[in-house]
mmCIF file of C-alpha atoms in Angstrom:
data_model
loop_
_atom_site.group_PDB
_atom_site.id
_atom_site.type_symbol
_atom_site.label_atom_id
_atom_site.label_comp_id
_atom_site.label_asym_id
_atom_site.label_seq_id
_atom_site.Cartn_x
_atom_site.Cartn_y
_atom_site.Cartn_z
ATOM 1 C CA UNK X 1 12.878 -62.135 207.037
ATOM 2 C CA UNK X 2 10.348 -59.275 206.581
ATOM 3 C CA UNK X 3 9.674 -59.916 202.737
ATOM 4 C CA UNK X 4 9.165 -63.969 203.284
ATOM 5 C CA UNK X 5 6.721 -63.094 206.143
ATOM 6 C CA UNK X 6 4.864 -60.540 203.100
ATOM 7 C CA UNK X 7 5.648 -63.385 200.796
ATOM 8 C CA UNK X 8 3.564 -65.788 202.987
ATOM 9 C CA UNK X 9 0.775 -64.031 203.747
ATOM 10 C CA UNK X 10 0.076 -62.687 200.277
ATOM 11 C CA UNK X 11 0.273 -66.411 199.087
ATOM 12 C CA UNK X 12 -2.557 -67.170 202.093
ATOM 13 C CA UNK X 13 -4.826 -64.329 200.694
ATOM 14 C CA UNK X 14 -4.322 -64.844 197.131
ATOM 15 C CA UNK X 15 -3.484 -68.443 196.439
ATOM 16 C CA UNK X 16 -5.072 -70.455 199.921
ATOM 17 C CA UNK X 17 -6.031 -73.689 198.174
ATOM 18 C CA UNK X 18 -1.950 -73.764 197.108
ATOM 19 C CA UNK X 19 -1.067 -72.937 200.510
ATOM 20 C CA UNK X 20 -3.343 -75.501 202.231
ATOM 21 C CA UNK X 21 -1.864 -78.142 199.404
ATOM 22 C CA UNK X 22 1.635 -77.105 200.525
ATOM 23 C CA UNK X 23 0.803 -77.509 204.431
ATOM 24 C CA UNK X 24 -0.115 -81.166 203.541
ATOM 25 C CA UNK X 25 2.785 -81.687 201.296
ATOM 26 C CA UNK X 26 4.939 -80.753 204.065
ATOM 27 C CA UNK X 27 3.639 -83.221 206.528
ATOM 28 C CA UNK X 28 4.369 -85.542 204.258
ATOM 29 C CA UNK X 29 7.812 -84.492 204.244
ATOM 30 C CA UNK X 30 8.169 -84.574 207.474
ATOM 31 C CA UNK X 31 6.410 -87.978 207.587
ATOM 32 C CA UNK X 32 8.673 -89.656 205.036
ATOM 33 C CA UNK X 33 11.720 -88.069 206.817
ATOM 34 C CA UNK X 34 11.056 -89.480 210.269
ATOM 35 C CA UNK X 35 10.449 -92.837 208.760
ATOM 36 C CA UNK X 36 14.224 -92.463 206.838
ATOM 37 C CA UNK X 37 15.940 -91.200 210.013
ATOM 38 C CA UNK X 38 14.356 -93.955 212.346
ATOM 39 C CA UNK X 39 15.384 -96.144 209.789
ATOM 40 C CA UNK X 40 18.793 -94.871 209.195
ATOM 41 C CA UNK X 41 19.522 -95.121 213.237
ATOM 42 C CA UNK X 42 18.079 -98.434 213.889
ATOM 43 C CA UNK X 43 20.025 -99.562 211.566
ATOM 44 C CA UNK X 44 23.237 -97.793 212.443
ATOM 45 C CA UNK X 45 22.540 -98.964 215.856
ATOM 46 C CA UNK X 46 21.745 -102.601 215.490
ATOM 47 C CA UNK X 47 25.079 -103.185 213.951
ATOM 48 C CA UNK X 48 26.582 -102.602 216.938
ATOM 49 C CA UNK X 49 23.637 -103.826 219.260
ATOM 50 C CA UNK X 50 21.357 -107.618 217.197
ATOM 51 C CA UNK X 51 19.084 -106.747 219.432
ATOM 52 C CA UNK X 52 17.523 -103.858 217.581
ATOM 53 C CA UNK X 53 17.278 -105.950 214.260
ATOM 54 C CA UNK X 54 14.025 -107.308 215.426
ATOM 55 C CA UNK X 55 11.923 -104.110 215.559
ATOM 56 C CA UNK X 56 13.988 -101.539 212.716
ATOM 57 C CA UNK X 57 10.594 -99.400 212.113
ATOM 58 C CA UNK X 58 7.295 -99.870 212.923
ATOM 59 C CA UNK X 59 8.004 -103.657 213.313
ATOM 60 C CA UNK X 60 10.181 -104.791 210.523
ATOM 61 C CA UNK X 61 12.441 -107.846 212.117
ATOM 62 C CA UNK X 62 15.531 -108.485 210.016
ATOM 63 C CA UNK X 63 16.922 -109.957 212.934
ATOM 64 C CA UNK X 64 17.019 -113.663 210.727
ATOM 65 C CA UNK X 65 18.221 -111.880 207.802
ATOM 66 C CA UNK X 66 21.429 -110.240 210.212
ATOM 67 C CA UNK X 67 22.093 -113.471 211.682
ATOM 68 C CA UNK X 68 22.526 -115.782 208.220
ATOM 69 C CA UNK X 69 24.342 -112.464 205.980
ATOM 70 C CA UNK X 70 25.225 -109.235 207.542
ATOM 71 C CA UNK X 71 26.356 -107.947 204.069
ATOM 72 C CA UNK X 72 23.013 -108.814 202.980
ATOM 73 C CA UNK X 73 20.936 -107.518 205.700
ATOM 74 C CA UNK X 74 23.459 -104.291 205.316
ATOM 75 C CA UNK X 75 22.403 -103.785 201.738
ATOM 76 C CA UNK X 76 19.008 -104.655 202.188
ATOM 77 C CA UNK X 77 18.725 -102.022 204.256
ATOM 78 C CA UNK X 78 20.607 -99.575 202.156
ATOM 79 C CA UNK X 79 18.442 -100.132 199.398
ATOM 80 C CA UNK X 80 15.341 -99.389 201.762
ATOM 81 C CA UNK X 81 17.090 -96.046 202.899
ATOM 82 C CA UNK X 82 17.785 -94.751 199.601
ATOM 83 C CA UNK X 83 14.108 -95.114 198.310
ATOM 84 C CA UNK X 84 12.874 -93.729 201.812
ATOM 85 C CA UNK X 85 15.397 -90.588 201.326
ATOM 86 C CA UNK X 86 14.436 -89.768 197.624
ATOM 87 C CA UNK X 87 10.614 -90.599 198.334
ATOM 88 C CA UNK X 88 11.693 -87.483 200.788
ATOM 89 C CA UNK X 89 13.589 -85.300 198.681
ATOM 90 C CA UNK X 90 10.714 -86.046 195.711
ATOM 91 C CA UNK X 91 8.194 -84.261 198.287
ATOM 92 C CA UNK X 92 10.690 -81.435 199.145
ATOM 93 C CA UNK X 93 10.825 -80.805 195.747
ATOM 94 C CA UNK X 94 7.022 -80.406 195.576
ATOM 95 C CA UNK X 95 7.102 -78.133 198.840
ATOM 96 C CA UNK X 96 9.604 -75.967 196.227
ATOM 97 C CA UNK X 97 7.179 -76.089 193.278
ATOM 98 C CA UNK X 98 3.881 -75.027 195.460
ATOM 99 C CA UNK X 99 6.131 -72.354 196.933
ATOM 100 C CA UNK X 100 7.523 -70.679 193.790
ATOM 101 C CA UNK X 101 4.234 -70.874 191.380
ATOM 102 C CA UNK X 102 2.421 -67.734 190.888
ATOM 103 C CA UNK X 103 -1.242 -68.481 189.486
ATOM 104 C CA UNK X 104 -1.020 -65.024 187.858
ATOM 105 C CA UNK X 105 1.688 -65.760 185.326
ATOM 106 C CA UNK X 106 2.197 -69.978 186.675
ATOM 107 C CA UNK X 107 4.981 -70.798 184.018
ATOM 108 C CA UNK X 108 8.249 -69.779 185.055
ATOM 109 C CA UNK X 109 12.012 -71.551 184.458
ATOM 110 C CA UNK X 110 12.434 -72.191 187.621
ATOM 111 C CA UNK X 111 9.092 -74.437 187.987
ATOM 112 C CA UNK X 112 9.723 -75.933 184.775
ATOM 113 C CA UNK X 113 13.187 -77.209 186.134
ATOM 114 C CA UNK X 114 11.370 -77.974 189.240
ATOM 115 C CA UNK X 115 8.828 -80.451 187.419
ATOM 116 C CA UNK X 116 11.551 -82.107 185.765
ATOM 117 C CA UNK X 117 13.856 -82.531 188.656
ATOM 118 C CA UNK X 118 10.620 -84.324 190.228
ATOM 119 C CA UNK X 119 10.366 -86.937 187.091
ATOM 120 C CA UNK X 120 13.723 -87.795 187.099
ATOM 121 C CA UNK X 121 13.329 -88.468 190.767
ATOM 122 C CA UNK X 122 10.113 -90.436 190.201
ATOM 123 C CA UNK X 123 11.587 -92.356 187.452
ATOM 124 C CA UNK X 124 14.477 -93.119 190.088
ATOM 125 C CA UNK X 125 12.011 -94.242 192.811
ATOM 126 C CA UNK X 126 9.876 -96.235 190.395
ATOM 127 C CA UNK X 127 13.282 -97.808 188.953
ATOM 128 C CA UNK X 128 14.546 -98.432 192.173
ATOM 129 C CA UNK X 129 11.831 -100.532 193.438
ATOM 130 C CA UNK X 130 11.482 -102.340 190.577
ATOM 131 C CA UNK X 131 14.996 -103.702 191.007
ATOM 132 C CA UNK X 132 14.774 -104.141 194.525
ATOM 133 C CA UNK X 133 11.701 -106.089 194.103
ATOM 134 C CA UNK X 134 13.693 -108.384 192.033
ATOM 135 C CA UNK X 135 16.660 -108.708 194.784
ATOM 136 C CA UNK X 136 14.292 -109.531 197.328
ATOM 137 C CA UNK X 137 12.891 -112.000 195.327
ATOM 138 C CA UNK X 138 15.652 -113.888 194.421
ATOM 139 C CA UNK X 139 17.070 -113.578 198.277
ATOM 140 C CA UNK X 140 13.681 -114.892 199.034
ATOM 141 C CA UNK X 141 13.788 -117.928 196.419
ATOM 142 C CA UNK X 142 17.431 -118.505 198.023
ATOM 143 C CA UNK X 143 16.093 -118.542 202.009
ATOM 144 C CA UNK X 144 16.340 -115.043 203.387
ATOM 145 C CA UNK X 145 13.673 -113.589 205.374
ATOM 146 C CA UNK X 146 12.645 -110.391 204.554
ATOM 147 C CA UNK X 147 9.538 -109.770 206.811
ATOM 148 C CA UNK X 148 7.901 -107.253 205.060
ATOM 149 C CA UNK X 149 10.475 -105.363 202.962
ATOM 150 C CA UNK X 150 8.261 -105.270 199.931
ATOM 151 C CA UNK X 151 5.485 -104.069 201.049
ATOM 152 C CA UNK X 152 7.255 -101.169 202.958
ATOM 153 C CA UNK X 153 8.717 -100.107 199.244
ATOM 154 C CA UNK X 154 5.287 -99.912 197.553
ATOM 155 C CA UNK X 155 5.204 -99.903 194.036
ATOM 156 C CA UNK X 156 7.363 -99.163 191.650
ATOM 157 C CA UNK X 157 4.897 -99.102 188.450
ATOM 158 C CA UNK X 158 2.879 -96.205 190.050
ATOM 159 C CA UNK X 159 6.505 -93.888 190.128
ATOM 160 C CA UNK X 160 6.481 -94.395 186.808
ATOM 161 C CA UNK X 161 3.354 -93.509 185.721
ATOM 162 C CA UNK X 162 4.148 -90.475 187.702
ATOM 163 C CA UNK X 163 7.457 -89.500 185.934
ATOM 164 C CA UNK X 164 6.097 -90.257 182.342
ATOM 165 C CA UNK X 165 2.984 -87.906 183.857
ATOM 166 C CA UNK X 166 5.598 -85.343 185.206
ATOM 167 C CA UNK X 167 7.802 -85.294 181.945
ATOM 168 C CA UNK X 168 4.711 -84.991 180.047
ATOM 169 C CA UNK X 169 3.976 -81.537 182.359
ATOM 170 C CA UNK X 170 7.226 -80.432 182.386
ATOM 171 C CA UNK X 171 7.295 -80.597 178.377
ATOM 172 C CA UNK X 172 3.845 -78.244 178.858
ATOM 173 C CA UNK X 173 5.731 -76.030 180.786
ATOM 174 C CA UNK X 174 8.385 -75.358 179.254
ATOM 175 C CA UNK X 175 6.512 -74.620 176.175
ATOM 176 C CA UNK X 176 4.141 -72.547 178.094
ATOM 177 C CA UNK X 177 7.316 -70.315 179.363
ATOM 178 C CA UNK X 178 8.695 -70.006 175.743
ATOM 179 C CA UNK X 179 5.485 -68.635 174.855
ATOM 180 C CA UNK X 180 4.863 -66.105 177.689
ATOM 181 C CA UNK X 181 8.435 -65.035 176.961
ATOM 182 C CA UNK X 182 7.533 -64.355 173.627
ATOM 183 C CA UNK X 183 4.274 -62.474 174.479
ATOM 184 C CA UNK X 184 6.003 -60.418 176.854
ATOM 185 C CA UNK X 185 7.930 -59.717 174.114
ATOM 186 C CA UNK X 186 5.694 -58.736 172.193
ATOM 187 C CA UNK X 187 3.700 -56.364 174.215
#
């Protein structure tokens, strides 16, 4: 407990602009957790209780969509829940990466792995709503209402810009650890 206190505090005095980027990273995460559990109990809860379809988060009424196809609404929703939990777990993972650089010797295995791990997940989110968009759109062409589903996705284009971005770092990295492994070799 002692050493992660040290940990911190060093980190405040010698890296604070990484520190004050990790603070805002993790009220993100926090953010984009709330909004996954609320969603994750509302809908838990209006299966048992209509009612509750017609205000699931911050407004969102599926109550139309329950009524005409519960296996629809169900998987609606599940879709929506997985992109809410990995746009989560993508911002964990940067809470990991801000927490393990150095800036004294910044490439290290574990951050490479780190910066991957985030592209794949990018490339999952970006996939993801992609094909969701194209769900909803044919449920919409059919006669479900969606409220605003859509729009509470985002866009999927701009996750992957962000993995090809990512992959493009983590290739950097990983180069840059081969060669500080073979410099510290060397010396």
């Amino acid at each position: 407990m002692n050493s992660i206190k040290t940990q911190w505090k060093e980190k405040w005095v010698n890296q604070p602009s990484l520190m004050l980027i990790t603070v805002v990273i993790w009220s993100i995460f926090i953010g984009l957790c709330i909004q996954a559990g609320a969603l994750l109990f509302t809908f838990a809860y209006s299966l048992f209780n209509p009612i509750v379809s017609q205000n699931l988060y911050e407004g969102l009424n599926l109550s139309a969509l329950r009524e005409q196809n519960i296996w629809y609404y169900g998987g609606v929703l599940s879709i929506v829940l997985f992109i809410a939990g990995q746009k989560a777990y993508l911002f964990f993972l940067m809470i990991r990466i801000f927490l393990k650089i150095n800036l004294i010797q910044p490439f290290s295995r574990e951050v490479s792995k780190l910066i991957s791990s985030i592209s794949y997940v990018a490339l999952e989110i970006g996939a993801g709503i992609i094909i969701a968009s194209g769900i909803f759109k044919w449920m919409q062409v059919r006669g479900y209402e969606l409220d605003r589903v859509p729009q509470i996705l985002g866009g999927g284009f701009e996750f992957l810009l962000m993995a090809a971005l990512l992959i493009a770092i983590g290739m950097v990295f990983k180069r840059g650890v081969e060669i500080q492994d073979e410099n510290e070799l060397t010396v």
